[in-house]
Amino acid sequence: MRAPRIGVLSTGILVSGCSGSQSALNPYGAPAIHVEHLIVGIVVLSGAIWLLVMVMLALALRRGRRAEAEGQTSEGRLTMTVSAAVAVTVATIAGMTIASFYTTRSVGLPQSAAVTITVRAQQWWWQVIYTGSDGTSTFQTANEIHIPVGQDVRLQLESADVVHSFWVPSLAGKQDLVPGRPNDLLLRAEKRGVYRGQCAEFCGLQHSHMAVMVIAEAPSDYARWITSQRANAMMPADPDAASGQATFLAKPCAACHTIRGTLATGTTGPDLTHIGSRQTIAAGLVETTRGSLAAWIADPQTLKPGNNMPMVPLTSIELQNISAYMDSLK
């Protein structure tokens, strides 16, 4: 009784891993649905072949022992069986290859997409650039991509350093980001929600902490979000946040980060103009709260060893004020 229970438990654990916001078997967009069909088809076919091979092996072993005991051999029948097995294998592999080819074609880029977004991978975060209809850059954000539901979105994928791989399993297939060689990817969501993605190519020490959130929302909500993100940062009304802004501009922070509407124009790190409106910081490492912002600013190397953000010496008051300022940037 113990073995069946372990089997049922193991199966349950495996099946539970096939759902959620980061699962290729839980698709919410046309490209991801095509990929899911391919995965399921290959798994079912491979499983059927495995069962058939096991049955044939059992029959062969049983028949082999009996033939050996009776001193009978049948080389002709053995040759026929092996030839049939080779033919079936070749046909199966060819079928899978053709299915994979046509699936890849079906998830290709359309002639025109409603939205085009540039995603540039860096160690270890995602720079997201929204471009206006005139072809000029309008604003940047980080680690979070907003898209309208029910519309094709073309992602232009680039890498600033090493090879990364963009993968949001519930919405699209996987695509590499190679330095000096831009790639494209079609993204589409048929349902509102937050879909989690992850860099799928080992890219260094903090590869596992390089997540990306795709937020699919109604077109009207998406338009409002675009309008809010295009605006410069509001001047802080809270005294602590105002002091935090002054400290931010006086310290080295402004040399690496941009906050539009201020003198901070650094481009090494993420654009922080509306960081307070993002769901997470540090590429999905922690939720965006005043406390997590303070923890990150105080010692980024402890939270994410090896990242490019240095620890800037701050007093406790300066740290509290800067975290208040960051939190106010909605």
Tab-separated table of C-alpha atoms in Angstrom:
chain	number	residue	atom	x	y	z
A	1	MET	CA	0.000	0.000	0.000
A	2	ARG	CA	2.908	2.309	0.665
A	3	ALA	CA	4.239	2.304	-2.904
A	4	PRO	CA	0.886	3.295	-4.499
A	5	ARG	CA	0.500	6.125	-1.987
A	6	ILE	CA	3.972	7.411	-2.793
A	7	GLY	CA	3.142	7.200	-6.497
A	8	VAL	CA	-0.108	9.124	-6.078
A	9	LEU	CA	1.634	11.740	-3.929
A	10	SER	CA	4.469	12.150	-6.418
A	11	THR	CA	2.020	12.494	-9.296
A	12	GLY	CA	0.065	15.102	-7.362
A	13	ILE	CA	3.220	17.129	-6.706
A	14	LEU	CA	4.234	16.961	-10.360
A	15	VAL	CA	0.788	17.963	-11.602
A	16	SER	CA	0.616	20.882	-9.142
A	17	GLY	CA	3.737	22.287	-10.779
A	18	CYS	CA	1.937	22.521	-14.128
A	19	SER	CA	-0.247	25.458	-13.130
A	20	GLY	CA	0.245	28.990	-11.880
A	21	SER	CA	1.393	32.255	-13.374
A	22	GLN	CA	4.628	30.792	-14.733
A	23	SER	CA	3.656	27.592	-16.495
A	24	ALA	CA	3.758	26.636	-20.171
A	25	LEU	CA	0.786	24.342	-19.448
A	26	ASN	CA	-1.330	27.253	-18.247
A	27	PRO	CA	-1.477	29.415	-21.401
A	28	TYR	CA	-3.402	32.665	-21.827
A	29	GLY	CA	-2.234	33.782	-25.244
A	30	ALA	CA	-2.319	32.381	-28.773
A	31	PRO	CA	1.469	31.799	-29.056
A	32	ALA	CA	1.541	30.025	-25.686
A	33	ILE	CA	-1.518	27.916	-26.611
A	34	HIS	CA	0.213	26.673	-29.772
A	35	VAL	CA	3.300	25.790	-27.751
A	36	GLU	CA	1.168	23.966	-25.163
A	37	HIS	CA	-0.490	21.889	-27.885
A	38	LEU	CA	2.941	20.928	-29.193
A	39	ILE	CA	4.167	19.973	-25.708
A	40	VAL	CA	1.080	17.890	-24.907
A	41	GLY	CA	1.166	16.185	-28.287
A	42	ILE	CA	4.827	15.216	-27.963
A	43	VAL	CA	4.368	14.023	-24.372
A	44	VAL	CA	1.323	11.883	-25.254
A	45	LEU	CA	3.011	10.395	-28.316
A	46	SER	CA	6.252	9.753	-26.434
A	47	GLY	CA	4.324	8.154	-23.574
A	48	ALA	CA	2.422	5.882	-25.962
A	49	ILE	CA	5.672	4.837	-27.631
A	50	TRP	CA	7.294	4.154	-24.267
A	51	LEU	CA	4.366	1.937	-23.242
A	52	LEU	CA	4.477	0.116	-26.578
A	53	VAL	CA	8.213	-0.487	-26.223
A	54	MET	CA	7.757	-1.821	-22.692
A	55	VAL	CA	5.020	-4.228	-23.851
A	56	MET	CA	7.118	-5.406	-26.803
A	57	LEU	CA	10.126	-5.868	-24.531
A	58	ALA	CA	8.113	-7.964	-22.082
A	59	LEU	CA	6.736	-10.117	-24.903
A	60	ALA	CA	10.206	-10.516	-26.426
A	61	LEU	CA	11.716	-11.603	-23.124
A	62	ARG	CA	8.931	-14.106	-22.535
A	63	ARG	CA	9.124	-15.455	-26.072
A	64	GLY	CA	12.944	-15.469	-26.005
A	65	ARG	CA	13.105	-17.679	-22.941
A	66	ARG	CA	10.596	-20.104	-24.442
A	67	ALA	CA	12.373	-20.222	-27.825
A	68	GLU	CA	15.720	-20.735	-26.120
A	69	ALA	CA	14.302	-23.591	-24.089
A	70	GLU	CA	12.864	-25.188	-27.245
A	71	GLY	CA	16.021	-24.476	-29.303
A	72	GLN	CA	14.094	-22.339	-31.820
A	73	THR	CA	15.438	-19.237	-33.520
A	74	SER	CA	13.792	-17.058	-36.123
A	75	GLU	CA	16.294	-14.605	-37.613
A	76	GLY	CA	13.920	-13.507	-40.351
A	77	ARG	CA	11.205	-12.501	-37.909
A	78	LEU	CA	13.760	-10.663	-35.766
A	79	THR	CA	14.987	-8.690	-38.780
A	80	MET	CA	11.428	-7.761	-39.708
A	81	THR	CA	10.693	-6.581	-36.166
A	82	VAL	CA	13.828	-4.443	-35.973
A	83	SER	CA	13.135	-2.926	-39.405
A	84	ALA	CA	9.579	-2.066	-38.390
A	85	ALA	CA	10.829	-0.470	-35.176
A	86	VAL	CA	13.365	1.651	-37.089
A	87	ALA	CA	10.710	2.752	-39.582
A	88	VAL	CA	8.307	3.752	-36.811
A	89	THR	CA	11.086	5.671	-35.026
A	90	VAL	CA	12.040	7.591	-38.161
A	91	ALA	CA	8.406	8.403	-38.922
A	92	THR	CA	7.803	9.559	-35.350
A	93	ILE	CA	10.856	11.829	-35.242
A	94	ALA	CA	9.990	13.272	-38.646
A	95	GLY	CA	6.425	13.928	-37.488
A	96	MET	CA	7.611	15.704	-34.349
A	97	THR	CA	10.038	17.811	-36.375
A	98	ILE	CA	7.324	18.868	-38.816
A	99	ALA	CA	4.923	19.653	-35.967
A	100	SER	CA	7.597	21.727	-34.241
A	101	PHE	CA	8.349	23.576	-37.483
A	102	TYR	CA	4.740	24.531	-38.145
A	103	THR	CA	4.178	25.475	-34.499
A	104	THR	CA	7.162	27.807	-34.634
A	105	ARG	CA	5.787	29.372	-37.811
A	106	SER	CA	2.367	29.831	-36.261
A	107	VAL	CA	3.792	31.839	-33.353
A	108	GLY	CA	5.850	34.080	-35.634
A	109	LEU	CA	5.480	37.823	-35.768
A	110	PRO	CA	2.411	39.277	-37.517
A	111	GLN	CA	2.740	41.775	-40.319
A	112	SER	CA	1.831	44.575	-37.935
A	113	ALA	CA	1.578	44.680	-34.161
A	114	ALA	CA	-0.510	47.088	-32.118
A	115	VAL	CA	2.350	47.790	-29.722
A	116	THR	CA	6.132	47.575	-30.058
A	117	ILE	CA	8.312	47.475	-26.953
A	118	THR	CA	12.073	47.149	-26.660
A	119	VAL	CA	13.329	44.871	-23.892
A	120	ARG	CA	17.051	45.055	-23.147
A	121	ALA	CA	18.465	42.437	-20.781
A	122	GLN	CA	21.211	43.369	-18.361
A	123	GLN	CA	22.864	41.554	-15.482
A	124	TRP	CA	20.435	41.086	-13.751
A	125	TRP	CA	17.430	43.168	-14.668
A	126	TRP	CA	15.224	44.038	-17.640
A	127	GLN	CA	15.234	47.501	-19.203
A	128	VAL	CA	11.886	48.152	-20.877
A	129	ILE	CA	11.641	50.954	-23.443
A	130	TYR	CA	8.308	52.153	-24.808
A	131	THR	CA	8.601	53.861	-28.162
A	132	GLY	CA	6.155	56.378	-29.534
A	133	SER	CA	4.481	56.151	-32.921
A	134	ASP	CA	7.045	58.621	-34.288
A	135	GLY	CA	9.827	56.140	-33.553
A	136	THR	CA	11.367	58.111	-30.698
A	137	SER	CA	11.842	56.773	-27.205
A	138	THR	CA	9.141	58.059	-24.912
A	139	PHE	CA	9.878	56.518	-21.526
A	140	GLN	CA	11.578	53.624	-19.792
A	141	THR	CA	10.682	51.334	-16.950
A	142	ALA	CA	12.250	48.199	-15.508
A	143	ASN	CA	11.337	44.575	-14.860
A	144	GLU	CA	7.681	45.204	-15.616
A	145	ILE	CA	5.954	45.164	-19.008
A	146	HIS	CA	2.414	46.450	-19.398
A	147	ILE	CA	0.468	45.262	-22.438
A	148	PRO	CA	-3.149	45.629	-23.637
A	149	VAL	CA	-5.321	42.498	-23.547
A	150	GLY	CA	-6.283	40.979	-26.882
A	151	GLN	CA	-3.652	42.787	-28.949
A	152	ASP	CA	-0.447	41.603	-30.572
A	153	VAL	CA	2.658	43.047	-28.937
A	154	ARG	CA	5.997	42.924	-30.670
A	155	LEU	CA	8.987	42.690	-28.352
A	156	GLN	CA	12.344	43.754	-29.729
A	157	LEU	CA	14.837	41.843	-27.621
A	158	GLU	CA	18.400	43.019	-27.022
A	159	SER	CA	21.196	42.217	-24.623
A	160	ALA	CA	23.687	44.663	-23.141
A	161	ASP	CA	26.208	42.121	-21.864
A	162	VAL	CA	25.815	38.323	-22.076
A	163	VAL	CA	23.294	35.886	-23.555
A	164	HIS	CA	19.958	35.970	-21.752
A	165	SER	CA	16.632	34.356	-22.629
A	166	PHE	CA	13.200	35.948	-22.342
A	167	TRP	CA	10.474	33.541	-21.308
A	168	VAL	CA	6.968	34.198	-20.008
A	169	PRO	CA	5.572	30.641	-20.314
A	170	SER	CA	1.879	31.562	-20.052
A	171	LEU	CA	2.069	34.050	-22.922
A	172	ALA	CA	4.741	33.055	-25.424
A	173	GLY	CA	7.619	30.819	-26.303
A	174	LYS	CA	11.226	31.363	-25.348
A	175	GLN	CA	13.584	33.696	-27.215
A	176	ASP	CA	17.278	34.382	-26.646
A	177	LEU	CA	18.754	37.857	-26.246
A	178	VAL	CA	22.185	37.873	-27.853
A	179	PRO	CA	24.602	40.828	-27.654
A	180	GLY	CA	24.792	42.568	-31.036
A	181	ARG	CA	22.008	40.469	-32.556
A	182	PRO	CA	18.454	41.710	-31.840
A	183	ASN	CA	15.577	39.227	-31.880
A	184	ASP	CA	11.819	39.635	-31.986
A	185	LEU	CA	9.045	37.885	-30.123
A	186	LEU	CA	5.252	37.991	-30.358
A	187	LEU	CA	3.474	38.459	-27.041
A	188	ARG	CA	-0.274	38.300	-26.629
A	189	ALA	CA	-2.571	37.910	-23.626
A	190	GLU	CA	-6.243	37.011	-23.938
A	191	LYS	CA	-7.004	37.582	-20.257
A	192	ARG	CA	-6.126	40.283	-17.765
A	193	GLY	CA	-3.618	39.346	-15.122
A	194	VAL	CA	-0.022	39.357	-13.970
A	195	TYR	CA	2.169	36.810	-15.720
A	196	ARG	CA	5.573	36.029	-14.316
A	197	GLY	CA	8.551	35.362	-16.527
A	198	GLN	CA	12.141	34.475	-15.928
A	199	CYS	CA	15.466	34.638	-17.687
A	200	ALA	CA	15.803	31.113	-19.044
A	201	GLU	CA	19.502	31.178	-19.946
A	202	PHE	CA	22.140	30.986	-17.221
A	203	CYS	CA	23.636	34.470	-17.303
A	204	GLY	CA	25.666	34.741	-14.144
A	205	LEU	CA	25.553	34.605	-10.378
A	206	GLN	CA	22.089	36.114	-9.947
A	207	HIS	CA	20.459	34.462	-12.951
A	208	SER	CA	17.704	32.987	-10.780
A	209	HIS	CA	16.851	36.480	-9.495
A	210	MET	CA	16.120	37.926	-12.919
A	211	ALA	CA	12.344	37.787	-13.127
A	212	VAL	CA	10.027	39.908	-15.235
A	213	MET	CA	6.341	40.687	-14.722
A	214	VAL	CA	3.966	41.092	-17.653
A	215	ILE	CA	0.826	42.951	-16.631
A	216	ALA	CA	-2.002	42.507	-19.119
A	217	GLU	CA	-4.805	44.994	-18.686
A	218	ALA	CA	-7.814	46.335	-20.538
A	219	PRO	CA	-6.877	48.707	-23.388
A	220	SER	CA	-8.390	51.672	-21.539
A	221	ASP	CA	-6.371	50.890	-18.401
A	222	TYR	CA	-3.280	50.392	-20.524
A	223	ALA	CA	-3.793	53.817	-22.152
A	224	ARG	CA	-4.094	55.430	-18.715
A	225	TRP	CA	-0.927	53.676	-17.568
A	226	ILE	CA	0.949	54.924	-20.648
A	227	THR	CA	-0.181	58.486	-19.931
A	228	SER	CA	0.896	58.289	-16.295
A	229	GLN	CA	4.287	56.794	-17.159
A	230	ARG	CA	5.026	59.453	-19.774
A	231	ALA	CA	4.664	62.164	-17.152
A	232	ASN	CA	7.666	63.379	-15.198
A	233	ALA	CA	7.981	62.533	-11.534
A	234	MET	CA	5.873	64.622	-9.198
A	235	MET	CA	7.645	66.942	-6.799
A	236	PRO	CA	7.363	65.386	-3.340
A	237	ALA	CA	4.878	67.063	-1.007
A	238	ASP	CA	5.871	65.122	2.096
A	239	PRO	CA	8.777	66.768	3.996
A	240	ASP	CA	10.621	63.473	4.465
A	241	ALA	CA	10.298	62.641	0.766
A	242	ALA	CA	11.434	66.180	-0.161
A	243	SER	CA	14.533	65.720	2.013
A	244	GLY	CA	15.022	62.328	0.393
A	245	GLN	CA	14.973	63.902	-3.055
A	246	ALA	CA	17.630	66.431	-2.029
A	247	THR	CA	19.804	63.640	-0.627
A	248	PHE	CA	19.285	61.506	-3.734
A	249	LEU	CA	20.439	64.336	-5.995
A	250	ALA	CA	23.427	65.151	-3.775
A	251	LYS	CA	24.657	61.569	-3.469
A	252	PRO	CA	26.073	59.331	-6.247
A	253	CYS	CA	22.561	57.881	-6.818
A	254	ALA	CA	21.830	60.543	-9.463
A	255	ALA	CA	24.892	59.532	-11.469
A	256	CYS	CA	23.433	56.076	-12.211
A	257	HIS	CA	19.663	56.600	-12.235
A	258	THR	CA	17.239	58.822	-14.104
A	259	ILE	CA	14.263	60.467	-12.463
A	260	ARG	CA	12.574	62.546	-15.123
A	261	GLY	CA	11.751	66.075	-13.989
A	262	THR	CA	14.862	66.262	-11.802
A	263	LEU	CA	18.588	66.679	-12.374
A	264	ALA	CA	19.097	62.896	-12.080
A	265	THR	CA	19.985	61.681	-15.581
A	266	GLY	CA	22.177	58.604	-15.009
A	267	THR	CA	21.706	55.698	-17.382
A	268	THR	CA	23.709	52.902	-15.747
A	269	GLY	CA	20.863	51.682	-13.529
A	270	PRO	CA	17.100	51.430	-13.995
A	271	ASP	CA	14.984	54.544	-14.623
A	272	LEU	CA	13.348	55.321	-11.277
A	273	THR	CA	10.837	57.930	-12.409
A	274	HIS	CA	7.851	55.839	-11.309
A	275	ILE	CA	9.501	53.117	-9.240
A	276	GLY	CA	6.868	53.422	-6.526
A	277	SER	CA	4.200	52.169	-8.946
A	278	ARG	CA	6.018	48.918	-9.742
A	279	GLN	CA	5.000	45.719	-8.020
A	280	THR	CA	8.528	44.526	-7.279
A	281	ILE	CA	12.082	45.814	-7.183
A	282	ALA	CA	15.407	44.163	-8.044
A	283	ALA	CA	13.817	42.090	-10.859
A	284	GLY	CA	11.162	40.382	-8.789
A	285	LEU	CA	13.308	39.863	-5.717
A	286	VAL	CA	10.997	41.633	-3.236
A	287	GLU	CA	7.710	43.518	-3.317
A	288	THR	CA	7.893	47.293	-3.600
A	289	THR	CA	7.363	48.708	-0.138
A	290	ARG	CA	9.073	51.496	1.738
A	291	GLY	CA	10.757	48.892	3.942
A	292	SER	CA	12.063	46.799	1.032
A	293	LEU	CA	13.290	49.950	-0.729
A	294	ALA	CA	15.213	50.929	2.399
A	295	ALA	CA	16.678	47.431	2.741
A	296	TRP	CA	17.775	47.413	-0.891
A	297	ILE	CA	19.356	50.882	-0.740
A	298	ALA	CA	21.094	50.142	2.566
A	299	ASP	CA	22.867	47.009	1.340
A	300	PRO	CA	22.092	45.799	-2.207
A	301	GLN	CA	25.004	43.351	-2.211
A	302	THR	CA	23.568	41.346	0.665
A	303	LEU	CA	20.183	41.001	-1.033
A	304	LYS	CA	21.610	40.347	-4.499
A	305	PRO	CA	25.355	39.604	-4.411
A	306	GLY	CA	27.287	40.609	-7.505
A	307	ASN	CA	24.881	43.204	-8.877
A	308	ASN	CA	26.264	46.521	-10.122
A	309	MET	CA	24.671	48.762	-7.502
A	310	PRO	CA	27.223	49.890	-4.912
A	311	MET	CA	26.393	50.569	-1.288
A	312	VAL	CA	26.175	54.344	-0.793
A	313	PRO	CA	27.028	55.425	2.777
A	314	LEU	CA	23.938	57.028	4.323
A	315	THR	CA	22.857	57.996	7.780
A	316	SER	CA	19.712	56.366	9.105
A	317	ILE	CA	17.754	59.607	8.567
A	318	GLU	CA	19.020	59.900	4.981
A	319	LEU	CA	18.063	56.277	4.338
A	320	GLN	CA	14.547	56.778	5.690
A	321	ASN	CA	14.062	59.949	3.640
A	322	ILE	CA	15.328	58.435	0.377
A	323	SER	CA	13.127	55.366	0.814
A	324	ALA	CA	10.166	57.721	1.435
A	325	TYR	CA	11.052	59.566	-1.767
A	326	MET	CA	11.325	56.356	-3.793
A	327	ASP	CA	8.005	55.139	-2.424
A	328	SER	CA	6.360	58.445	-3.424
A	329	LEU	CA	7.366	58.070	-7.089
A	330	LYS	CA	4.082	56.573	-8.278
